[in-house]
Amino acid sequence: MDLTTLPIVKPGTMTEMDRFMFECFGYIVIEDVLSPDEVQETLEAAKRLHTGKITGKLNQIGKGFEHEPALERLIDHPAFLPKVRALYKDRFVLQAAWCTVQPAGSQSVGWHADGSSAYQFKDLGYPTPLLQLRVSFNLTDQSELYMGNMMMIPGSHRSPLDLPEAVRKEVQACPIQQIICARPGSVLIFHNGVYHSPMPNNRDFDRYNMHYIYSPPWLRRSDRDATDPAFLEQTTPLRRALMGDYERPDVPFGGGYPAIPFETNGKG
Ligand SMILES: O=C(O)CCC(=O)C(=O)O
């Protein structure tokens, strides 16, 4: 009997209820953001990215958006962008974009909160601040269990205690965990502090997810040292600003930085 209920929200505006659920659980889910054609196009781009590089475990490749238009298009998708804007009060950058594959018949269970082993986010203060908001697109079907689904522990971003080490490799790590069963094209948005893990993929096809990570403007990028100048040249003003590669009055941000041109979305 599954009595758990996913925090499902509608695309677009971050409503008061969306925000309440995000604060309680640390994540929300938007179903069916991409059409089947869009899923197919994005999946083909993801597969090109991983061609010849798939090993037996979870693999991730960054900054594919620099040369794959289908991955670039999702950076500012209107289904989720208003929610990111609401959470960061319009001040953020794309800190990384990771395309992950959990190969057919493989597993990489490893419960963790996101952050950096160089300096854990949880050591910055309590509750762990929002520093990497992850927007994850399912590119393959994960509507049933054991399809490489994301597994989450709701509310764990507010726990002052770590998840016990002894369960970190267990599929059933905690009685309150949830498994995100969602169709391809659905989106999961989550706080870096939430404990999560991929579920094993017992199917005969590789599982692909595309993760976009949004952070305050001063956080160092993690999938690139700098964005490819050729990409910056050809992309839209909004996406250019979301890369964080803008001129600013002074290097330490003391003079602020130019407002992100959200109103240009989709233009020029
Ligand atoms: O794509 C996945 O299965 C999740 C990857 C993950 O948890 C991470 O990169 O932090």
XYZ file of N, CA and C and ligand atoms in Angstrom:
814
model
N 0.857 -1.189 0.000
C 0.000 0.000 0.000
C 0.898 1.245 0.000
N 0.716 2.118 -0.974
C 1.515 3.338 -1.014
C 0.646 4.515 -0.598
N 0.902 5.028 0.597
C 0.087 6.137 1.099
C 0.765 7.484 0.862
N 1.934 7.453 0.233
C 2.641 8.721 0.055
C 2.037 9.524 -1.092
N 2.094 10.820 -0.973
C 1.544 11.698 -1.992
C 2.633 12.647 -2.441
N 2.847 12.720 -3.738
C 3.887 13.620 -4.243
C 3.385 15.056 -4.222
N 4.278 16.016 -3.981
C 3.900 17.435 -3.999
C 3.816 17.954 -5.436
N 2.729 17.630 -6.107
C 2.583 17.979 -7.523
C 2.006 19.389 -7.658
N 2.623 20.178 -8.534
C 2.174 21.558 -8.757
C 1.956 21.774 -10.255
N 1.302 22.896 -10.561
C 1.076 23.235 -11.969
C 2.270 24.030 -12.501
N 2.468 24.012 -13.836
C 3.557 24.820 -14.396
C 3.301 26.315 -14.194
N 4.376 27.109 -14.289
C 4.220 28.577 -14.247
C 4.395 29.140 -12.855
N 3.613 30.172 -12.577
C 3.726 30.934 -11.319
C 3.935 30.050 -10.094
N 4.762 30.521 -9.184
C 4.936 29.841 -7.890
C 3.799 30.335 -6.998
N 2.793 29.510 -6.805
C 1.664 29.940 -5.971
C 2.056 29.824 -4.493
N 1.220 30.397 -3.643
C 1.483 30.300 -2.196
C 1.537 28.837 -1.769
N 0.649 28.024 -2.355
C 0.617 26.604 -1.984
C 1.863 25.879 -2.500
N 2.316 26.219 -3.727
C 3.556 25.620 -4.254
C 4.697 25.899 -3.287
N 4.760 27.153 -2.844
C 5.867 27.583 -1.975
C 5.795 26.869 -0.623
N 4.561 26.738 -0.139
C 4.375 26.054 1.148
C 4.871 24.608 1.045
N 4.484 23.934 -0.047
C 4.906 22.533 -0.204
C 6.417 22.438 -0.379
N 6.988 23.387 -1.132
C 8.445 23.374 -1.320
C 9.149 23.538 0.029
N 8.628 24.446 0.859
C 9.265 24.665 2.165
C 9.120 23.423 3.056
N 7.959 22.759 2.979
C 7.733 21.571 3.833
C 8.566 20.379 3.379
N 8.519 20.076 2.086
C 9.159 18.859 1.566
C 10.589 19.108 1.078
N 10.827 20.323 0.551
C 12.120 20.600 -0.073
C 12.092 20.290 -1.558
N 10.926 19.911 -2.076
C 10.814 19.652 -3.515
C 9.362 19.707 -3.966
N 9.222 19.946 -5.263
C 7.911 19.922 -5.911
C 8.087 19.251 -7.290
N 6.969 18.795 -7.834
C 7.018 18.060 -9.111
C 6.013 18.699 -10.085
N 6.447 18.917 -11.313
C 5.526 19.383 -12.372
C 5.454 18.264 -13.413
N 4.265 17.755 -13.623
C 4.127 16.626 -14.551
C 4.007 17.115 -16.001
N 4.502 16.275 -16.909
C 4.276 16.438 -18.347
C 4.620 17.831 -18.886
N 5.771 18.331 -18.512
C 6.202 19.649 -18.997
C 6.535 19.589 -20.483
N 7.176 18.511 -20.905
C 7.567 18.374 -22.317
C 6.594 17.464 -23.051
N 6.331 17.787 -24.314
C 5.502 16.921 -25.162
C 6.347 15.697 -25.547
N 5.709 14.622 -26.028
C 6.493 13.454 -26.459
C 7.554 13.809 -27.507
N 7.241 14.726 -28.432
C 8.238 15.116 -29.439
C 9.418 15.834 -28.794
N 9.102 16.709 -27.842
C 10.185 17.443 -27.160
C 11.056 16.485 -26.336
N 10.405 15.502 -25.707
C 11.165 14.511 -24.946
C 12.114 13.777 -25.885
N 11.590 13.371 -27.029
C 12.382 12.602 -27.991
C 13.606 13.386 -28.455
N 13.357 14.663 -28.778
C 14.439 15.523 -29.260
C 15.508 15.707 -28.161
N 15.046 15.899 -26.921
C 15.990 16.135 -25.821
C 16.755 14.846 -25.501
N 16.037 13.733 -25.562
C 16.673 12.440 -25.290
C 17.750 12.141 -26.335
N 17.460 12.453 -27.595
C 18.471 12.209 -28.650
C 19.722 13.042 -28.381
N 19.508 14.299 -27.934
C 20.659 15.167 -27.606
C 21.441 14.565 -26.440
N 20.720 14.072 -25.434
C 21.370 13.487 -24.248
C 22.177 12.249 -24.653
N 21.616 11.462 -25.549
C 22.321 10.245 -25.987
C 23.584 10.605 -26.771
N 23.496 11.646 -27.603
C 24.691 12.079 -28.357
C 25.809 12.470 -27.387
N 25.394 13.174 -26.321
C 26.361 13.637 -25.322
C 27.116 12.465 -24.691
N 26.392 11.371 -24.459
C 26.983 10.235 -23.740
C 27.573 9.164 -24.658
N 27.452 9.370 -25.985
C 27.924 8.332 -26.901
C 29.384 7.951 -26.624
N 29.601 6.662 -26.442
C 30.962 6.154 -26.239
C 31.492 6.380 -24.834
N 30.660 6.951 -23.946
C 31.187 7.290 -22.608
C 30.454 6.558 -21.488
N 29.475 5.721 -21.856
C 28.674 5.083 -20.812
C 29.459 3.958 -20.150
N 29.525 3.998 -18.824
C 30.167 2.922 -18.063
C 29.045 2.144 -17.370
N 29.389 1.291 -16.427
C 28.368 0.470 -15.783
C 27.599 1.179 -14.679
N 27.934 2.439 -14.395
C 27.321 3.153 -13.263
C 26.721 4.460 -13.732
N 26.220 5.234 -12.754
C 25.693 6.562 -13.085
C 26.807 7.429 -13.683
N 26.556 7.958 -14.884
C 27.527 8.865 -15.514
C 26.903 10.226 -15.628
N 27.698 11.269 -15.444
C 27.153 12.605 -15.676
C 28.094 13.438 -16.515
N 27.505 14.213 -17.430
C 28.286 15.072 -18.321
C 27.694 16.471 -18.259
N 28.559 17.471 -18.104
C 28.095 18.853 -17.946
C 28.093 19.633 -19.242
N 27.537 20.816 -19.168
C 27.516 21.892 -20.175
C 27.156 21.447 -21.604
N 26.336 20.419 -21.711
C 25.912 19.962 -23.046
C 25.129 21.028 -23.797
N 24.538 21.966 -23.038
C 23.724 23.023 -23.665
C 24.560 23.894 -24.600
N 25.909 23.889 -24.414
C 26.747 24.764 -25.250
C 26.693 24.356 -26.718
N 26.415 23.067 -26.973
C 26.392 22.635 -28.382
C 25.163 21.803 -28.745
N 24.221 21.645 -27.805
C 22.987 20.904 -28.117
C 21.785 21.840 -27.901
N 21.209 22.370 -28.991
C 20.099 23.326 -28.849
C 18.926 22.779 -28.029
N 18.664 21.477 -28.100
C 17.528 20.930 -27.338
C 17.795 21.050 -25.835
N 19.047 20.998 -25.422
C 19.384 21.151 -23.998
C 19.410 22.635 -23.624
N 19.830 23.465 -24.568
C 19.833 24.921 -24.319
C 18.402 25.431 -24.096
N 17.472 24.933 -24.890
C 16.082 25.431 -24.827
C 15.448 25.280 -23.452
N 15.895 24.292 -22.686
C 15.243 24.034 -21.392
C 15.756 24.936 -20.272
N 16.846 25.666 -20.515
C 17.471 26.480 -19.454
C 16.476 27.442 -18.810
N 15.588 28.015 -19.628
C 14.661 29.030 -19.106
C 13.219 28.651 -19.447
N 12.908 27.363 -19.354
C 11.569 26.891 -19.724
C 10.497 27.548 -18.835
N 9.442 28.077 -19.463
C 8.432 28.818 -18.677
C 7.665 27.980 -17.660
N 7.732 26.657 -17.762
C 7.022 25.834 -16.768
C 7.649 25.978 -15.389
N 8.994 26.146 -15.363
C 9.633 26.208 -14.043
C 10.297 27.537 -13.732
N 10.642 28.351 -14.756
C 11.430 29.557 -14.478
C 10.771 30.496 -13.443
N 9.442 30.706 -13.504
C 8.841 31.594 -12.485
C 9.047 31.079 -11.060
N 9.170 29.780 -10.917
C 9.352 29.224 -9.564
C 10.793 29.484 -9.085
N 11.752 29.360 -9.999
C 13.147 29.670 -9.645
C 13.255 31.161 -9.318
N 12.601 31.984 -10.123
C 12.628 33.431 -9.872
C 12.071 33.759 -8.494
N 10.988 33.088 -8.129
C 10.359 33.369 -6.826
C 11.300 32.960 -5.692
N 11.956 31.823 -5.838
C 12.813 31.327 -4.748
C 14.078 32.163 -4.590
N 14.590 32.709 -5.702
C 15.835 33.477 -5.633
C 15.618 34.980 -5.818
N 14.379 35.407 -5.791
C 14.089 36.844 -5.959
C 14.828 37.423 -7.174
N 14.781 36.675 -8.271
C 15.307 37.115 -9.575
C 16.823 37.234 -9.651
N 17.548 36.681 -8.683
C 19.009 36.810 -8.716
C 19.662 35.429 -8.668
N 20.016 34.925 -9.833
C 20.611 33.582 -9.883
C 21.333 33.363 -11.208
N 22.124 32.313 -11.233
C 22.796 31.887 -12.466
C 22.598 30.383 -12.646
N 22.864 29.924 -13.856
C 22.909 28.480 -14.101
C 24.299 28.018 -13.652
N 24.355 27.371 -12.490
C 25.649 26.993 -11.895
C 26.216 25.763 -12.596
N 25.319 24.897 -13.096
C 25.757 23.695 -13.808
C 24.553 23.107 -14.534
N 24.836 22.285 -15.532
C 23.774 21.530 -16.214
C 24.334 20.138 -16.444
N 23.854 19.167 -15.688
C 24.385 17.805 -15.762
C 23.389 16.876 -16.436
N 23.868 16.181 -17.441
C 23.038 15.155 -18.063
C 23.501 13.823 -17.489
N 22.582 13.083 -16.864
C 22.985 11.832 -16.209
C 22.331 10.637 -16.895
N 23.066 9.526 -16.866
C 22.501 8.273 -17.374
C 22.750 7.178 -16.342
N 21.682 6.470 -16.025
C 21.796 5.264 -15.182
C 21.560 4.106 -16.145
N 22.647 3.411 -16.525
C 22.518 2.412 -17.587
C 21.524 1.292 -17.257
N 21.011 0.669 -18.295
C 20.096 -0.479 -18.149
C 20.710 -1.497 -17.204
N 19.893 -2.025 -16.306
C 20.343 -3.083 -15.416
C 21.486 -2.681 -14.502
N 21.494 -1.431 -14.057
C 22.582 -1.009 -13.154
C 22.003 -0.274 -11.953
N 22.835 -0.111 -10.945
C 22.382 0.656 -9.782
C 23.535 1.444 -9.183
N 23.216 2.614 -8.623
C 24.233 3.495 -8.020
C 23.648 4.111 -6.759
N 22.925 3.305 -5.982
C 22.264 3.887 -4.806
C 23.309 4.541 -3.913
N 23.053 5.776 -3.568
C 23.987 6.539 -2.725
C 23.256 7.785 -2.251
N 22.691 7.702 -1.060
C 21.906 8.828 -0.535
C 22.846 9.960 -0.143
N 22.530 11.165 -0.583
C 23.363 12.328 -0.263
C 22.538 13.590 -0.394
N 23.043 14.654 0.217
C 22.516 15.992 -0.053
C 23.516 16.639 -1.001
N 23.052 17.551 -1.858
C 23.979 18.188 -2.793
C 24.826 19.233 -2.076
N 25.942 19.549 -2.704
C 26.843 20.540 -2.117
C 28.232 20.286 -2.626
N 29.197 20.584 -1.804
C 30.570 20.422 -2.247
C 31.378 19.811 -1.124
N 32.087 18.727 -1.456
C 32.935 18.130 -0.421
C 34.082 19.085 -0.074
N 34.292 20.111 -0.924
C 35.325 21.104 -0.622
C 34.934 21.915 0.620
N 33.604 22.101 0.806
C 33.095 22.808 1.998
C 31.592 22.554 2.017
N 31.159 21.741 2.956
C 29.751 21.313 2.947
C 28.795 22.493 3.185
N 27.749 22.543 2.410
C 26.769 23.624 2.576
C 26.156 23.605 3.979
N 25.998 22.407 4.542
C 25.352 22.332 5.862
C 26.217 22.991 6.943
N 27.525 23.175 6.663
C 28.393 23.828 7.649
C 28.284 25.358 7.598
N 27.501 25.849 6.649
C 27.362 27.305 6.534
C 26.348 27.860 7.525
N 25.444 27.035 7.998
C 24.432 27.518 8.940
C 23.253 26.580 8.951
N 22.363 26.809 9.910
C 21.160 25.980 9.987
C 19.930 26.879 9.863
N 18.922 26.515 9.064
C 18.920 25.367 8.154
C 19.864 25.594 6.967
N 20.274 24.497 6.351
C 21.156 24.581 5.181
C 20.559 25.553 4.166
N 21.335 26.560 3.752
C 20.768 27.542 2.813
C 20.530 26.955 1.411
N 19.648 27.610 0.694
C 19.397 27.223 -0.698
C 20.529 27.783 -1.554
N 21.363 26.914 -2.085
C 22.516 27.350 -2.883
C 22.578 26.661 -4.239
N 21.928 25.514 -4.326
C 21.864 24.811 -5.612
C 20.448 24.262 -5.746
N 19.644 24.987 -6.482
C 18.271 24.535 -6.728
C 18.311 23.690 -7.991
N 17.924 22.426 -7.856
C 18.069 21.492 -8.974
C 16.731 21.297 -9.673
N 16.727 21.501 -10.977
C 15.528 21.297 -11.794
C 15.831 20.114 -12.702
N 15.161 18.985 -12.458
C 15.523 17.731 -13.134
C 14.417 17.256 -14.062
N 14.755 17.138 -15.329
C 13.798 16.621 -16.319
C 13.995 15.110 -16.461
N 12.924 14.350 -16.362
C 12.969 12.926 -16.731
C 12.951 12.853 -18.253
N 13.953 12.228 -18.831
C 13.943 12.078 -20.291
C 13.514 10.681 -20.713
N 13.445 9.760 -19.734
C 12.926 8.418 -20.020
C 11.838 8.110 -18.999
N 11.058 7.095 -19.294
C 9.934 6.757 -18.421
C 10.430 6.326 -17.040
N 9.877 6.937 -16.023
C 10.173 6.544 -14.636
C 8.864 6.493 -13.861
N 7.818 6.036 -14.548
C 6.491 6.056 -13.934
C 6.250 4.839 -13.036
N 7.160 3.880 -13.109
C 7.058 2.730 -12.193
C 8.353 2.612 -11.401
N 8.326 1.756 -10.383
C 9.515 1.588 -9.535
C 10.642 0.903 -10.309
N 11.847 1.080 -9.831
C 13.051 0.439 -10.390
C 13.284 0.799 -11.856
N 13.041 2.103 -12.145
C 13.354 2.622 -13.481
C 14.426 3.709 -13.371
N 15.216 3.653 -12.284
C 16.239 4.689 -12.066
C 15.634 5.965 -11.509
N 14.453 5.849 -10.929
C 13.733 7.014 -10.381
C 14.560 7.768 -9.347
N 14.248 9.032 -9.165
C 14.817 9.772 -8.040
C 14.065 9.360 -6.782
N 14.831 9.102 -5.716
C 14.235 8.806 -4.405
C 14.590 9.982 -3.491
N 13.641 10.417 -2.691
C 13.813 11.639 -1.899
C 13.351 11.408 -0.463
N 13.971 12.120 0.481
C 13.465 12.104 1.858
C 12.878 13.486 2.156
N 11.544 13.576 2.135
C 10.916 14.892 2.292
C 11.288 15.538 3.624
N 11.559 16.832 3.581
C 11.851 17.592 4.801
C 13.272 17.431 5.308
N 14.082 16.568 4.640
C 15.420 16.285 5.184
C 16.358 17.494 5.047
N 15.982 18.477 4.205
C 16.801 19.697 4.110
C 16.732 20.513 5.401
N 15.776 20.178 6.269
C 15.642 20.899 7.545
C 16.139 20.048 8.719
N 16.679 18.866 8.434
C 17.135 18.021 9.544
C 18.539 18.447 9.990
N 18.708 18.759 11.273
C 20.056 19.082 11.748
C 20.940 17.842 11.831
N 20.335 16.672 11.721
C 21.107 15.418 11.797
C 21.318 14.846 10.405
N 22.463 14.198 10.210
C 22.730 13.538 8.931
C 21.945 12.238 8.823
N 21.671 11.818 7.598
C 21.119 10.479 7.399
C 22.174 9.473 7.850
N 21.815 8.489 8.675
C 22.833 7.551 9.162
C 23.625 6.900 8.018
N 24.937 6.858 8.192
C 25.831 6.281 7.168
C 25.415 4.863 6.797
N 24.936 4.115 7.796
C 24.655 2.686 7.596
C 23.597 2.439 6.524
N 22.738 3.438 6.230
C 21.663 3.197 5.257
C 21.927 3.862 3.910
N 23.067 4.503 3.775
C 23.285 5.335 2.574
C 23.285 4.557 1.253
N 23.543 3.258 1.350
C 23.563 2.454 0.113
C 22.309 1.591 -0.033
N 21.339 1.815 0.865
C 20.121 0.985 0.870
C 19.034 1.613 -0.004
N 18.321 0.789 -0.753
C 17.168 1.321 -1.504
C 16.116 1.801 -0.504
N 15.824 0.980 0.473
C 14.875 1.375 1.523
C 15.681 1.969 2.668
N 15.947 3.264 2.577
C 16.837 3.876 3.573
C 16.065 4.411 4.774
N 14.809 4.793 4.549
C 14.097 5.534 5.594
C 12.590 5.376 5.389
N 11.824 5.117 6.444
C 10.388 4.884 6.264
C 9.628 6.057 5.640
N 10.181 7.283 5.741
C 9.421 8.416 5.173
C 9.884 8.783 3.759
N 10.763 8.001 3.152
C 11.235 8.349 1.802
C 10.116 8.257 0.768
N 10.288 9.012 -0.309
C 9.339 8.955 -1.423
C 10.107 8.601 -2.692
N 9.423 7.955 -3.600
C 10.033 7.642 -4.890
C 9.258 8.405 -5.958
N 9.978 9.151 -6.764
C 9.304 9.983 -7.760
C 8.970 9.105 -8.969
N 7.715 8.725 -9.057
C 7.248 7.970 -10.218
C 6.594 8.967 -11.158
N 7.235 9.215 -12.280
C 6.735 10.255 -13.186
C 7.088 9.909 -14.629
N 6.241 10.398 -15.511
C 6.418 10.119 -16.941
C 7.596 10.923 -17.514
N 8.068 10.522 -18.701
C 9.108 11.330 -19.351
C 8.571 12.736 -19.603
N 9.431 13.731 -19.456
C 8.995 15.120 -19.668
C 8.530 15.784 -18.392
N 8.470 15.031 -17.280
C 8.097 15.622 -15.993
C 9.332 16.220 -15.344
N 9.082 17.156 -14.419
C 10.175 17.912 -13.801
C 10.088 17.842 -12.283
N 11.240 17.617 -11.662
C 11.365 17.634 -10.203
C 12.257 18.830 -9.851
N 11.793 19.669 -8.918
C 12.596 20.829 -8.483
C 12.947 20.611 -7.021
N 14.241 20.598 -6.682
C 14.550 20.347 -5.269
C 15.715 21.140 -4.696
N 15.624 21.323 -3.372
C 16.599 22.056 -2.548
C 17.846 21.177 -2.375
N 19.021 21.813 -2.432
C 20.282 21.055 -2.288
C 20.372 20.247 -0.987
N 19.608 20.669 0.040
C 19.727 19.989 1.327
C 18.936 18.695 1.436
N 18.094 18.405 0.455
C 17.249 17.204 0.548
C 18.077 15.950 0.231
N 18.035 14.970 1.104
C 18.702 13.696 0.822
C 17.987 13.002 -0.336
N 18.789 12.531 -1.286
C 18.216 11.878 -2.466
C 19.195 10.844 -3.012
N 18.660 9.989 -3.856
C 19.485 8.941 -4.481
C 18.754 8.429 -5.717
N 19.490 7.964 -6.713
C 18.804 7.254 -7.796
C 18.401 5.851 -7.344
N 17.218 5.429 -7.793
C 16.798 4.052 -7.545
C 17.498 3.170 -8.590
N 17.703 1.889 -8.315
C 18.278 1.031 -9.364
C 17.419 1.060 -10.640
N 18.085 0.860 -11.768
C 17.369 0.756 -13.038
C 17.379 -0.706 -13.459
N 16.266 -1.382 -13.243
C 16.188 -2.811 -13.585
C 15.674 -3.054 -15.003
N 15.439 -1.973 -15.736
C 14.904 -2.140 -17.093
C 16.026 -2.428 -18.096
N 15.575 -2.716 -19.346
C 16.580 -3.028 -20.368
C 16.908 -1.794 -21.219
N 16.537 -0.611 -20.724
C 16.935 0.618 -21.425
C 17.575 1.593 -20.434
N 18.507 2.397 -20.947
C 19.222 3.362 -20.098
C 18.268 4.456 -19.629
N 18.456 4.878 -18.409
C 17.633 5.980 -17.863
C 18.391 7.297 -17.987
N 17.755 8.291 -18.610
C 18.380 9.616 -18.761
C 17.601 10.678 -17.992
N 18.349 11.529 -17.262
C 17.782 12.725 -16.627
C 18.630 13.923 -17.034
N 17.997 15.081 -17.134
C 18.739 16.314 -17.419
C 18.513 17.267 -16.255
N 19.595 17.612 -15.561
C 19.512 18.444 -14.359
C 20.063 19.844 -14.651
N 19.275 20.866 -14.326
C 19.734 22.263 -14.420
C 19.839 22.792 -12.997
N 20.977 23.370 -12.636
C 21.204 23.789 -11.253
C 21.369 25.305 -11.192
N 20.529 25.923 -10.378
C 20.498 27.384 -10.274
C 21.006 27.797 -8.898
N 21.836 28.849 -8.897
C 22.522 29.260 -7.670
C 22.582 30.779 -7.593
N 22.876 31.302 -6.383
C 23.139 32.742 -6.288
C 24.277 33.106 -7.250
N 24.294 34.373 -7.720
C 25.217 34.743 -8.801
C 26.690 34.565 -8.486
N 27.066 34.562 -7.218
C 28.493 34.507 -6.881
C 29.016 33.093 -6.681
N 28.154 32.092 -6.775
C 28.656 30.712 -6.561
C 29.416 30.245 -7.803
N 30.575 29.664 -7.571
C 31.418 29.214 -8.689
C 30.701 28.142 -9.515
N 30.822 28.215 -10.852
C 30.203 27.211 -11.720
C 30.894 25.874 -11.490
N 30.150 24.788 -11.621
C 30.822 23.505 -11.377
C 30.921 22.614 -12.610
N 30.225 22.928 -13.683
C 30.405 22.093 -14.889
C 31.309 22.786 -15.899
N 31.787 23.999 -15.569
C 32.624 24.738 -16.511
C 33.374 25.831 -15.750
N 34.582 26.180 -16.233
C 35.298 27.310 -15.631
C 34.752 28.605 -16.197
N 34.411 28.561 -17.474
C 33.818 29.721 -18.135
C 32.930 29.176 -19.241
N 31.943 29.962 -19.629
C 31.039 29.493 -20.686
C 31.697 29.739 -22.048
N 31.492 28.806 -22.968
C 32.077 28.902 -24.307
C 31.668 30.232 -24.969
N 32.655 31.066 -25.363
C 32.322 32.362 -25.983
C 31.428 32.208 -27.216
N 31.589 31.115 -27.972
C 30.769 30.918 -29.174
C 29.303 30.715 -28.784
N 29.068 30.026 -27.658
C 27.701 29.857 -27.169
C 27.126 31.205 -26.752
N 27.913 31.978 -25.986
C 27.431 33.277 -25.494
C 27.069 34.194 -26.664
N 27.840 34.089 -27.715
C 27.623 34.926 -28.895
C 26.270 34.648 -29.536
N 25.900 33.355 -29.606
C 24.694 32.998 -30.376
C 23.422 32.882 -29.533
N 23.545 32.841 -28.193
C 22.342 32.582 -27.396
C 21.542 33.868 -27.140
N 20.435 33.749 -26.417
C 19.568 34.909 -26.186
C 20.127 35.771 -25.039
N 19.689 37.037 -24.944
C 20.163 37.890 -23.838
C 19.864 37.275 -22.469
N 18.694 36.656 -22.335
C 18.347 36.062 -21.040
C 19.307 34.921 -20.694
N 19.522 34.043 -21.640
C 20.417 32.902 -21.345
C 21.842 33.385 -21.088
N 22.255 34.411 -21.840
C 23.601 34.961 -21.617
C 23.710 35.451 -20.169
N 22.685 36.142 -19.714
C 22.704 36.661 -18.334
C 22.676 35.507 -17.333
N 21.937 34.443 -17.659
C 21.858 33.311 -16.725
C 23.186 32.546 -16.635
N 24.068 32.765 -17.602
C 25.402 32.147 -17.515
C 26.279 32.892 -16.510
N 25.883 34.124 -16.160
C 26.675 34.905 -15.205
C 27.899 35.557 -15.833
N 27.974 35.482 -17.177
C 29.153 36.055 -17.837
C 28.853 37.471 -18.305
N 28.533 38.346 -17.355
C 28.211 39.720 -17.731
C 29.275 40.664 -17.184
N 29.301 41.834 -17.798
C 30.157 42.905 -17.278
C 29.501 43.411 -16.012
N 30.287 43.684 -14.968
C 29.711 44.311 -13.787
C 30.650 45.402 -13.305
N 30.099 46.352 -12.516
C 30.903 47.530 -12.185
C 32.213 47.189 -11.488
N 32.203 46.164 -10.628
C 33.459 45.759 -10.011
C 33.422 44.254 -9.760
N 34.593 43.657 -9.700
C 34.670 42.204 -9.629
C 33.976 41.626 -8.385
N 34.133 42.249 -7.195
C 33.519 41.612 -6.010
C 32.012 41.832 -5.870
N 31.308 42.278 -6.874
C 29.855 42.471 -6.841
C 29.440 43.667 -5.964
N 30.432 44.436 -5.432
C 30.081 45.561 -4.554
C 29.133 46.531 -5.241
N 29.320 46.731 -6.519
C 28.461 47.653 -7.265
C 27.245 46.962 -7.859
N 26.957 45.755 -7.373
C 25.809 45.019 -7.912
C 26.133 44.440 -9.280
N 25.109 44.132 -10.026
C 25.305 43.624 -11.386
C 24.017 43.863 -12.159
N 24.105 43.807 -13.495
C 22.932 44.157 -14.298
C 21.750 43.225 -14.016
N 20.544 43.784 -13.993
C 19.344 42.956 -13.782
C 19.236 41.946 -14.918
N 18.715 40.770 -14.606
C 18.557 39.734 -15.639
C 17.355 40.126 -16.515
N 17.532 40.142 -17.841
C 16.445 40.623 -18.723
C 15.361 39.559 -18.954
N 14.597 39.254 -17.896
C 13.572 38.203 -18.016
C 12.545 38.524 -19.093
N 12.300 39.813 -19.289
C 11.253 40.195 -20.254
C 11.635 39.876 -21.686
N 12.919 39.553 -21.945
C 13.327 39.236 -23.330
C 13.169 37.761 -23.647
N 12.646 36.987 -22.699
C 12.611 35.528 -22.896
C 12.024 35.164 -24.264
N 12.802 34.353 -24.988
C 12.330 33.885 -26.300
C 12.617 34.876 -27.416
N 13.093 36.074 -27.073
C 13.367 37.059 -28.135
C 14.860 37.286 -28.265
N 15.276 37.404 -29.537
C 16.608 37.841 -29.908
C 17.730 37.186 -29.261
O 20.467 11.611 -12.085
C 20.431 11.081 -10.989
O 20.087 9.925 -10.826
C 20.763 11.845 -9.753
C 22.106 12.414 -9.711
C 22.359 13.007 -8.362
O 21.768 12.673 -7.376
C 23.331 14.059 -8.227
O 24.016 14.356 -9.217
O 23.433 14.659 -7.127
